[in-house]
Tab-separated table of C-alpha atoms in Angstrom:
chain	number	residue	atom	x	y	z
G	965	ALA	CA	-90.900	4.636	29.398
G	966	GLN	CA	-88.289	2.749	31.388
G	967	LYS	CA	-87.008	-0.384	29.368
G	968	ILE	CA	-85.473	-1.979	32.741
G	969	THR	CA	-86.549	-1.047	36.106
G	970	GLN	CA	-85.158	-1.950	39.414
G	971	THR	CA	-86.919	-0.424	42.228
G	972	GLN	CA	-84.483	-1.094	45.044
G	973	PRO	CA	-81.975	1.550	45.350
G	974	GLY	CA	-80.297	-0.298	48.199
G	975	MET	CA	-80.677	-3.636	49.842
G	976	PHE	CA	-79.271	-5.256	53.224
G	977	VAL	CA	-78.761	-8.809	53.693
G	978	GLN	CA	-76.954	-10.829	56.477
G	979	GLU	CA	-74.136	-13.113	55.475
G	980	LYS	CA	-75.117	-16.408	54.502
G	981	GLU	CA	-78.773	-15.530	53.843
G	982	ALA	CA	-80.412	-15.398	50.338
G	983	VAL	CA	-81.403	-12.007	48.817
G	984	THR	CA	-83.545	-11.214	45.980
G	985	LEU	CA	-82.868	-8.124	43.679
G	986	ASP	CA	-85.734	-6.946	41.486
G	987	CYS	CA	-85.818	-6.367	37.796
G	988	THR	CA	-88.719	-5.692	35.471
G	989	TYR	CA	-88.422	-5.060	31.665
G	990	ASP	CA	-90.335	-3.626	28.763
G	991	THR	CA	-90.087	-4.901	25.495
G	992	SER	CA	-92.257	-5.644	22.494
G	993	ASP	CA	-89.573	-8.092	20.743
G	994	GLN	CA	-90.008	-11.617	20.927
G	995	SER	CA	-86.301	-12.251	21.165
G	996	TYR	CA	-84.413	-10.693	23.838
G	997	GLY	CA	-81.746	-11.336	26.529
G	998	LEU	CA	-81.526	-10.444	30.155
G	999	PHE	CA	-78.238	-9.958	32.066
G	1000	TRP	CA	-77.050	-9.448	35.363
G	1001	TYR	CA	-73.877	-7.731	36.171
G	1002	LYS	CA	-72.052	-6.849	39.480
G	1003	GLN	CA	-69.924	-3.736	39.740
G	1004	PRO	CA	-67.623	-3.535	42.661
G	1005	SER	CA	-66.157	-0.196	43.913
G	1006	SER	CA	-63.307	-0.661	41.360
G	1007	GLY	CA	-65.795	-0.030	38.625
G	1008	GLU	CA	-65.278	-3.279	36.526
G	1009	MET	CA	-68.651	-4.907	35.211
G	1010	ILE	CA	-68.751	-8.402	36.362
G	1011	PHE	CA	-71.269	-10.870	34.392
G	1012	LEU	CA	-73.185	-13.020	36.471
G	1013	ILE	CA	-75.996	-14.424	34.720
G	1014	TYR	CA	-77.759	-14.625	31.381
G	1015	GLN	CA	-81.371	-15.613	30.450
G	1016	GLY	CA	-82.706	-15.811	26.916
G	1017	SER	CA	-86.296	-14.932	26.121
G	1018	TYR	CA	-86.783	-18.656	24.782
G	1019	ASP	CA	-85.157	-20.219	27.527
G	1020	GLU	CA	-87.673	-22.455	29.301
G	1021	GLN	CA	-85.715	-23.096	32.361
G	1022	ASN	CA	-84.593	-20.567	34.670
G	1023	ALA	CA	-80.695	-19.655	34.370
G	1024	THR	CA	-78.282	-20.658	37.229
G	1025	GLU	CA	-74.729	-19.931	37.732
G	1026	GLY	CA	-73.277	-21.163	41.104
G	1027	ARG	CA	-74.989	-19.117	43.952
G	1028	TYR	CA	-76.725	-16.845	41.357
G	1029	SER	CA	-80.243	-17.950	39.763
G	1030	LEU	CA	-82.533	-15.749	37.834
G	1031	ASN	CA	-86.060	-16.047	38.575
G	1032	PHE	CA	-87.570	-15.427	35.053
G	1033	GLN	CA	-91.399	-14.821	35.031
G	1034	LYS	CA	-92.000	-13.906	31.241
G	1035	ALA	CA	-95.548	-12.913	31.538
G	1036	ARG	CA	-94.793	-10.630	34.259
G	1037	LYS	CA	-91.653	-9.339	32.416
G	1038	SER	CA	-89.592	-9.761	35.593
G	1039	ALA	CA	-86.181	-11.217	35.810
G	1040	ASN	CA	-85.031	-11.269	39.622
G	1041	LEU	CA	-81.605	-12.147	40.673
G	1042	VAL	CA	-81.409	-14.478	43.759
G	1043	ILE	CA	-78.089	-14.572	45.479
G	1044	SER	CA	-77.999	-17.589	47.996
G	1045	ALA	CA	-75.775	-17.803	50.832
G	1046	SER	CA	-74.596	-14.319	50.585
G	1047	GLN	CA	-70.755	-13.354	51.258
G	1048	LEU	CA	-69.234	-10.130	52.369
G	1049	GLY	CA	-67.561	-10.039	48.986
G	1050	ASP	CA	-70.907	-9.888	47.256
G	1051	SER	CA	-71.543	-6.124	48.590
G	1052	ALA	CA	-71.449	-4.161	45.261
G	1053	MET	CA	-73.831	-2.489	42.833
G	1054	TYR	CA	-75.910	-4.730	40.830
G	1055	PHE	CA	-77.239	-3.947	37.211
G	1056	CYS	CA	-80.006	-5.581	35.257
G	1057	ALA	CA	-79.712	-5.170	31.526
G	1058	MET	CA	-81.544	-6.204	28.496
G	1059	ARG	CA	-80.390	-6.852	24.849
G	1060	GLU	CA	-83.299	-6.523	22.464
G	1061	GLY	CA	-83.814	-7.899	19.118
G	1062	ASP	CA	-81.898	-10.838	17.653
G	1063	TYR	CA	-78.617	-12.536	18.768
G	1064	ASN	CA	-76.595	-10.239	16.910
G	1065	THR	CA	-78.041	-7.041	18.453
G	1066	ASP	CA	-75.686	-6.581	21.259
G	1067	LYS	CA	-76.555	-3.202	22.551
G	1068	LEU	CA	-77.383	-3.187	26.243
G	1069	ILE	CA	-79.814	-1.005	28.196
G	1070	PHE	CA	-79.261	-1.015	31.819
G	1071	GLY	CA	-81.421	-0.350	34.773
G	1072	THR	CA	-80.513	2.126	37.602
G	1073	GLY	CA	-79.001	-0.489	39.864
G	1074	THR	CA	-79.278	-1.830	43.269
G	1075	ARG	CA	-76.796	-1.399	45.900
G	1076	LEU	CA	-76.323	-4.522	47.906
G	1077	GLN	CA	-74.797	-4.553	51.378
G	1078	VAL	CA	-73.927	-7.653	53.108
G	1079	PHE	CA	-73.232	-7.667	56.880
G	1080	PRO	CA	-71.720	-10.156	59.388
I	669	GLY	CA	-62.834	-15.711	29.362
I	670	ALA	CA	-62.193	-13.058	26.831
I	671	VAL	CA	-60.424	-9.996	27.932
I	672	VAL	CA	-60.861	-6.334	27.179
I	673	SER	CA	-58.425	-3.686	27.909
I	674	GLN	CA	-58.741	0.273	28.374
I	675	HIS	CA	-56.117	2.486	28.454
I	676	PRO	CA	-55.464	4.772	30.382
I	677	SER	CA	-57.547	3.637	33.713
I	678	ARG	CA	-57.401	7.280	34.876
I	679	VAL	CA	-56.566	10.544	33.473
I	680	ILE	CA	-57.023	14.114	34.580
I	681	CYS	CA	-56.748	17.022	32.152
I	682	LYS	CA	-57.345	20.494	31.838
I	683	SER	CA	-60.604	22.080	30.474
I	684	GLY	CA	-60.255	22.659	26.664
I	685	THR	CA	-57.834	19.851	25.902
I	686	SER	CA	-58.662	16.519	24.301
I	687	VAL	CA	-58.403	13.130	25.764
I	688	LYS	CA	-57.975	9.708	24.037
I	689	ILE	CA	-58.988	6.481	25.524
I	690	GLU	CA	-58.327	2.962	23.934
I	691	CYS	CA	-60.470	0.007	24.259
I	692	ARG	CA	-58.616	-3.356	22.993
I	693	SER	CA	-59.772	-6.936	23.001
I	694	LEU	CA	-56.700	-8.800	23.721
I	695	ASP	CA	-57.509	-12.237	22.725
I	696	PHE	CA	-60.512	-12.032	20.230
I	697	GLN	CA	-61.548	-9.902	17.355
I	698	ALA	CA	-64.502	-7.600	17.452
I	699	THR	CA	-66.381	-5.878	14.628
I	700	THR	CA	-68.383	-3.972	17.117
I	701	MET	CA	-67.551	-2.299	20.387
I	702	PHE	CA	-69.601	-0.133	22.426
I	703	TRP	CA	-68.772	2.949	24.633
I	704	TYR	CA	-70.821	3.614	27.792
I	705	ARG	CA	-70.554	6.462	30.252
I	706	GLN	CA	-71.470	6.165	33.715
I	707	PHE	CA	-71.778	9.406	36.311
I	708	PRO	CA	-71.280	8.854	39.832
I	709	LYS	CA	-73.960	6.681	41.452
I	710	GLN	CA	-75.644	6.357	38.086
I	711	SER	CA	-76.273	3.785	35.697
I	712	LEU	CA	-74.412	2.849	32.483
I	713	MET	CA	-75.491	4.767	29.385
I	714	LEU	CA	-74.676	3.610	26.172
I	715	MET	CA	-73.059	6.478	23.936
I	716	ALA	CA	-72.321	4.965	20.749
I	717	THR	CA	-71.647	1.534	18.922
I	718	SER	CA	-68.255	1.565	17.243
I	719	ASN	CA	-68.208	-0.337	13.927
I	720	GLU	CA	-64.941	-1.549	12.388
I	721	GLY	CA	-64.140	0.081	9.141
I	722	SER	CA	-67.261	2.267	9.096
I	723	LYS	CA	-68.851	5.373	11.182
I	724	ALA	CA	-70.032	4.995	14.591
I	725	THR	CA	-73.541	4.883	15.312
I	726	TYR	CA	-74.346	7.484	18.249
I	727	GLU	CA	-77.250	7.481	20.660
I	728	GLN	CA	-79.730	10.132	20.886
I	729	GLY	CA	-78.377	13.221	22.574
I	730	VAL	CA	-74.684	12.260	22.258
I	731	GLU	CA	-72.606	14.741	20.231
I	732	LYS	CA	-70.564	12.884	17.714
I	733	ASP	CA	-68.228	16.034	17.159
I	734	LYS	CA	-67.391	16.012	20.687
I	735	PHE	CA	-66.963	12.217	21.243
I	736	LEU	CA	-64.796	10.974	18.255
I	737	ILE	CA	-64.902	7.319	17.902
I	738	ASN	CA	-62.395	5.336	15.673
I	739	HIS	CA	-62.641	1.589	15.176
I	740	ALA	CA	-59.575	1.230	12.895
I	741	SER	CA	-59.105	-2.623	13.567
I	742	LEU	CA	-60.845	-5.513	14.873
I	743	THR	CA	-59.057	-5.191	18.218
I	744	LEU	CA	-59.179	-1.553	18.773
I	745	SER	CA	-61.550	1.171	19.382
I	746	THR	CA	-60.687	4.747	20.524
I	747	LEU	CA	-62.844	7.213	21.972
I	748	THR	CA	-61.499	10.864	21.952
I	749	VAL	CA	-63.322	13.408	24.147
I	750	THR	CA	-62.548	16.772	22.287
I	751	SER	CA	-62.424	20.121	23.893
I	752	ALA	CA	-63.070	18.501	27.324
I	753	HIS	CA	-65.152	20.607	30.047
I	754	PRO	CA	-65.821	19.722	33.596
I	755	GLU	CA	-69.109	17.993	33.027
I	756	ASP	CA	-67.334	15.536	30.797
I	757	SER	CA	-65.925	13.984	33.923
I	758	SER	CA	-67.105	10.454	34.190
I	759	PHE	CA	-66.335	6.859	34.158
I	760	TYR	CA	-65.968	5.610	30.483
I	761	ILE	CA	-66.540	1.967	29.808
I	762	CYS	CA	-66.231	-0.085	26.664
I	763	SER	CA	-67.487	-3.499	25.945
I	764	ALA	CA	-67.089	-5.877	22.886
I	765	ASN	CA	-68.103	-9.287	21.653
I	766	PRO	CA	-66.148	-11.788	19.997
I	767	LEU	CA	-66.312	-11.780	15.953
I	768	GLU	CA	-67.032	-15.669	16.176
I	769	ARG	CA	-70.084	-16.036	17.999
I	770	GLY	CA	-70.255	-18.616	20.713
I	771	SER	CA	-71.209	-16.514	23.639
I	772	TYR	CA	-74.007	-14.089	24.578
I	773	GLU	CA	-71.814	-12.452	27.140
I	774	GLN	CA	-70.700	-8.938	26.212
I	775	TYR	CA	-67.012	-8.461	27.669
I	776	PHE	CA	-66.483	-5.281	29.327
I	777	GLY	CA	-63.195	-3.388	29.904
I	778	PRO	CA	-62.133	-2.116	33.315
I	779	GLY	CA	-63.054	1.542	32.536
I	780	THR	CA	-61.449	4.886	32.580
I	781	ARG	CA	-62.126	7.431	34.819
I	782	LEU	CA	-61.962	11.002	33.507
I	783	THR	CA	-61.460	14.141	35.334
I	784	VAL	CA	-61.471	17.516	33.816
I	785	THR	CA	-60.215	20.355	35.804
């Protein structure tokens, strides 16, 4: 079974609009972490945002926020006020286990395209 | 933030030869580094966990004799693709976390694009 599922292979959004990228996960661990990374065409992995399983509040980082719904096992990324430079691949990832277990499992990614 | 470098950024080699890729943490020490492989238009797949001073831990389906990993110091891990074949052509990315915990973030290198002809 997929540990991380991203059901949107591609998304389009108009500049200045908000967009939500979906991510669901599957784990039996009580302690885990959820990440979102951006990968532009250059290939580098850019960290965007993190949500710990015990964090009660949704994480926010500038224009990025994570809609964490633990009971539904979803961790959707919301990008507000989209910019042309946001066009890239976006990966959701999960770290299972305790804080010192750093192995990440990635979803299949969503290609976001922002148009003027 | 912490910086991880990879060398080379791109390499083209002939089938049957071996290629070494270096991953360095430039401003922190790491007992553990990770090697991922990414095929075109696909996700990152963890290949192995590189442990300083001990043997690497390989994921299921990854041949340890083909993908040799050495983590000789707290700032350097190397991945050697032995007897490379065209199907080994891929984007290889390493990551690391600082030895002194204080961040959950995993720092990625810029990646190495390997093309085997």
